[in-house]
Amino acid sequence: DTHPITQHLLWMKDNLKKLGIEMTIRKMEWPALLDATEKGNFDVVRLGWGLSSPPSHQDNYQIWHSSQSGDAGSNHIAYANKEVDGLLESIRKEIDYEKRKQMQMRLQDVIFNDHAYIYLWMQADLRIYNKKWHGVRFSVPRPSHALNEWYQE
């Protein structure tokens, strides 16, 4: 299999073996993988998040807030940190862009330093659009776009 994800997993397996760690790669159909992930039936899972709005409008509450673990949301790793919960709640209420940005930066630092996920890479994507559209801008991550800002004259 030459798929980039498969190649990456094989590379990880080989390197973990050198450390004396056995890794078993198990391919699953998407519905089965989602079911296992939602139920927490995994030791390690390789997935990716892609948020669809510009960074200034992202709401990470359902991914990181402790209330969103289990059946409640998308916090599949049952991550819990009181500071993160407080930041997520404050970010949702803050209307000042710069203050919200600073809180989002702190949120990222705390989550990163907790090693809640192992961040591997961000895939580069190519985006094209017809010049009849105005107000088009792409932003990181993924890159994402805000279709509500696009218009035609």
CSV table of C-alpha atoms in Angstrom, one decimal:
chain,number,residue,atom,x,y,z
A,1,ASP,CA,0.0,0.0,0.0
A,2,THR,CA,1.5,3.3,-1.1
A,3,HIS,CA,-1.0,5.6,0.6
A,4,PRO,CA,0.9,8.3,2.5
A,5,ILE,CA,-0.9,7.5,5.8
A,6,THR,CA,0.0,3.8,5.5
A,7,GLN,CA,3.6,4.7,4.7
A,8,HIS,CA,3.7,6.9,7.8
A,9,LEU,CA,2.2,4.2,10.0
A,10,LEU,CA,4.8,1.7,8.7
A,11,TRP,CA,7.5,4.2,9.5
A,12,MET,CA,6.2,4.7,13.0
A,13,LYS,CA,5.9,0.9,13.5
A,14,ASP,CA,9.5,0.4,12.4
A,15,ASN,CA,10.8,3.1,14.7
A,16,LEU,CA,8.8,2.0,17.7
A,17,LYS,CA,10.1,-1.6,17.1
A,18,LYS,CA,13.7,-0.2,17.5
A,19,LEU,CA,12.6,1.1,20.9
A,20,GLY,CA,11.2,-2.3,21.9
A,21,ILE,CA,7.5,-1.2,21.4
A,22,GLU,CA,5.2,-3.4,19.4
A,23,MET,CA,2.7,-1.6,17.2
A,24,THR,CA,-0.2,-3.3,15.4
A,25,ILE,CA,-1.7,-1.5,12.5
A,26,ARG,CA,-5.4,-2.2,12.2
A,27,LYS,CA,-7.3,-0.8,9.2
A,28,MET,CA,-11.0,-0.2,9.8
A,29,GLU,CA,-13.9,1.0,7.8
A,30,TRP,CA,-14.8,4.6,8.7
A,31,PRO,CA,-18.1,3.8,10.5
A,32,ALA,CA,-16.4,1.2,12.6
A,33,LEU,CA,-13.5,3.5,13.4
A,34,LEU,CA,-15.9,6.3,14.5
A,35,ASP,CA,-17.8,3.8,16.7
A,36,ALA,CA,-14.6,2.6,18.4
A,37,THR,CA,-13.3,6.1,18.9
A,38,GLU,CA,-16.6,7.4,20.3
A,39,LYS,CA,-16.7,4.5,22.8
A,40,GLY,CA,-13.0,4.9,23.7
A,41,ASN,CA,-12.1,1.4,22.4
A,42,PHE,CA,-8.5,2.2,21.5
A,43,ASP,CA,-5.0,2.5,22.9
A,44,VAL,CA,-3.9,4.9,20.1
A,45,VAL,CA,-5.8,6.2,17.1
A,46,ARG,CA,-4.5,8.1,14.1
A,47,LEU,CA,-7.0,10.8,13.2
A,48,GLY,CA,-7.0,14.5,12.3
A,49,TRP,CA,-9.0,17.5,13.1
A,50,GLY,CA,-9.9,20.1,10.5
A,51,LEU,CA,-11.9,23.1,11.6
A,52,SER,CA,-13.8,24.9,8.9
A,53,SER,CA,-13.7,28.4,10.1
A,54,PRO,CA,-10.9,31.0,10.3
A,55,PRO,CA,-8.9,30.8,13.5
A,56,SER,CA,-10.6,33.9,14.9
A,57,HIS,CA,-14.0,32.1,14.8
A,58,GLN,CA,-13.0,28.6,15.9
A,59,ASP,CA,-14.8,27.0,18.8
A,60,ASN,CA,-12.8,24.1,20.3
A,61,TYR,CA,-15.2,23.5,23.1
A,62,GLN,CA,-16.6,20.1,21.9
A,63,ILE,CA,-13.1,18.7,21.4
A,64,TRP,CA,-11.3,19.8,24.6
A,65,HIS,CA,-13.9,20.7,27.3
A,66,SER,CA,-14.1,18.0,30.0
A,67,SER,CA,-17.9,18.1,29.8
A,68,GLN,CA,-17.6,16.8,26.2
A,69,SER,CA,-16.1,13.4,26.9
A,70,GLY,CA,-18.1,10.2,26.6
A,71,ASP,CA,-21.4,10.5,24.8
A,72,ALA,CA,-21.6,14.3,25.2
A,73,GLY,CA,-19.2,15.4,22.5
A,74,SER,CA,-15.9,14.9,20.6
A,75,ASN,CA,-13.5,14.7,23.6
A,76,HIS,CA,-12.8,11.1,22.8
A,77,ILE,CA,-9.6,11.0,24.9
A,78,ALA,CA,-11.5,12.2,28.1
A,79,TYR,CA,-9.1,15.1,28.4
A,80,ALA,CA,-9.7,17.1,31.5
A,81,ASN,CA,-7.9,20.3,32.6
A,82,LYS,CA,-9.6,23.0,34.7
A,83,GLU,CA,-7.6,25.8,33.1
A,84,VAL,CA,-8.6,24.6,29.6
A,85,ASP,CA,-12.2,24.4,30.6
A,86,GLY,CA,-12.1,27.9,31.9
A,87,LEU,CA,-10.3,29.3,28.8
A,88,LEU,CA,-12.9,27.6,26.5
A,89,GLU,CA,-15.7,29.1,28.4
A,90,SER,CA,-14.1,32.5,28.4
A,91,ILE,CA,-13.3,32.4,24.7
A,92,ARG,CA,-16.9,31.8,23.9
A,93,LYS,CA,-18.0,34.9,25.8
A,94,GLU,CA,-15.1,37.3,24.8
A,95,ILE,CA,-16.0,39.7,22.0
A,96,ASP,CA,-12.6,41.6,21.9
A,97,TYR,CA,-10.6,39.9,19.2
A,98,GLU,CA,-7.1,40.5,20.7
A,99,LYS,CA,-8.2,39.2,24.2
A,100,ARG,CA,-9.8,36.2,22.6
A,101,LYS,CA,-6.6,35.6,20.5
A,102,GLN,CA,-4.5,35.7,23.7
A,103,MET,CA,-6.8,33.2,25.4
A,104,GLN,CA,-6.6,30.9,22.3
A,105,MET,CA,-2.8,31.1,22.3
A,106,ARG,CA,-2.8,30.1,26.0
A,107,LEU,CA,-5.3,27.3,25.3
A,108,GLN,CA,-3.0,25.9,22.7
A,109,ASP,CA,0.1,26.1,25.0
A,110,VAL,CA,-1.7,24.3,27.8
A,111,ILE,CA,-3.0,21.5,25.6
A,112,PHE,CA,0.3,21.1,23.8
A,113,ASN,CA,2.3,20.9,27.1
A,114,ASP,CA,-0.2,18.4,28.5
A,115,HIS,CA,0.7,16.1,25.5
A,116,ALA,CA,-3.0,15.4,25.1
A,117,TYR,CA,-2.4,14.6,21.4
A,118,ILE,CA,0.8,13.9,19.5
A,119,TYR,CA,0.8,16.4,16.7
A,120,LEU,CA,2.5,14.9,13.7
A,121,TRP,CA,2.1,17.3,10.8
A,122,MET,CA,-0.3,19.6,9.0
A,123,GLN,CA,-1.0,18.6,5.4
A,124,ALA,CA,-0.5,21.2,2.7
A,125,ASP,CA,-3.6,21.7,0.6
A,126,LEU,CA,-4.0,23.4,-2.7
A,127,ARG,CA,-7.1,25.6,-3.1
A,128,ILE,CA,-8.4,27.3,-6.2
A,129,TYR,CA,-11.4,29.4,-6.9
A,130,ASN,CA,-13.1,31.3,-9.8
A,131,LYS,CA,-12.2,35.0,-10.0
A,132,LYS,CA,-15.9,35.9,-10.1
A,133,TRP,CA,-15.8,35.4,-6.3
A,134,HIS,CA,-14.7,38.3,-4.1
A,135,GLY,CA,-13.8,38.3,-0.4
A,136,VAL,CA,-12.1,35.0,-0.7
A,137,ARG,CA,-9.4,34.3,1.8
A,138,PHE,CA,-7.9,31.1,3.1
A,139,SER,CA,-6.5,30.6,6.5
A,140,VAL,CA,-4.5,28.1,8.4
A,141,PRO,CA,-5.3,25.4,9.6
A,142,ARG,CA,-5.9,23.0,6.7
A,143,PRO,CA,-6.3,25.8,5.0
A,144,SER,CA,-9.9,26.7,5.9
A,145,HIS,CA,-12.3,29.2,4.4
A,146,ALA,CA,-15.3,31.3,5.4
A,147,LEU,CA,-17.9,30.9,2.7
A,148,ASN,CA,-20.1,33.5,4.4
A,149,GLU,CA,-17.5,36.1,3.4
A,150,TRP,CA,-17.5,35.3,-0.3
A,151,TYR,CA,-19.7,37.3,-2.7
A,152,GLN,CA,-20.2,38.0,-6.4
A,153,GLU,CA,-20.7,41.4,-8.0
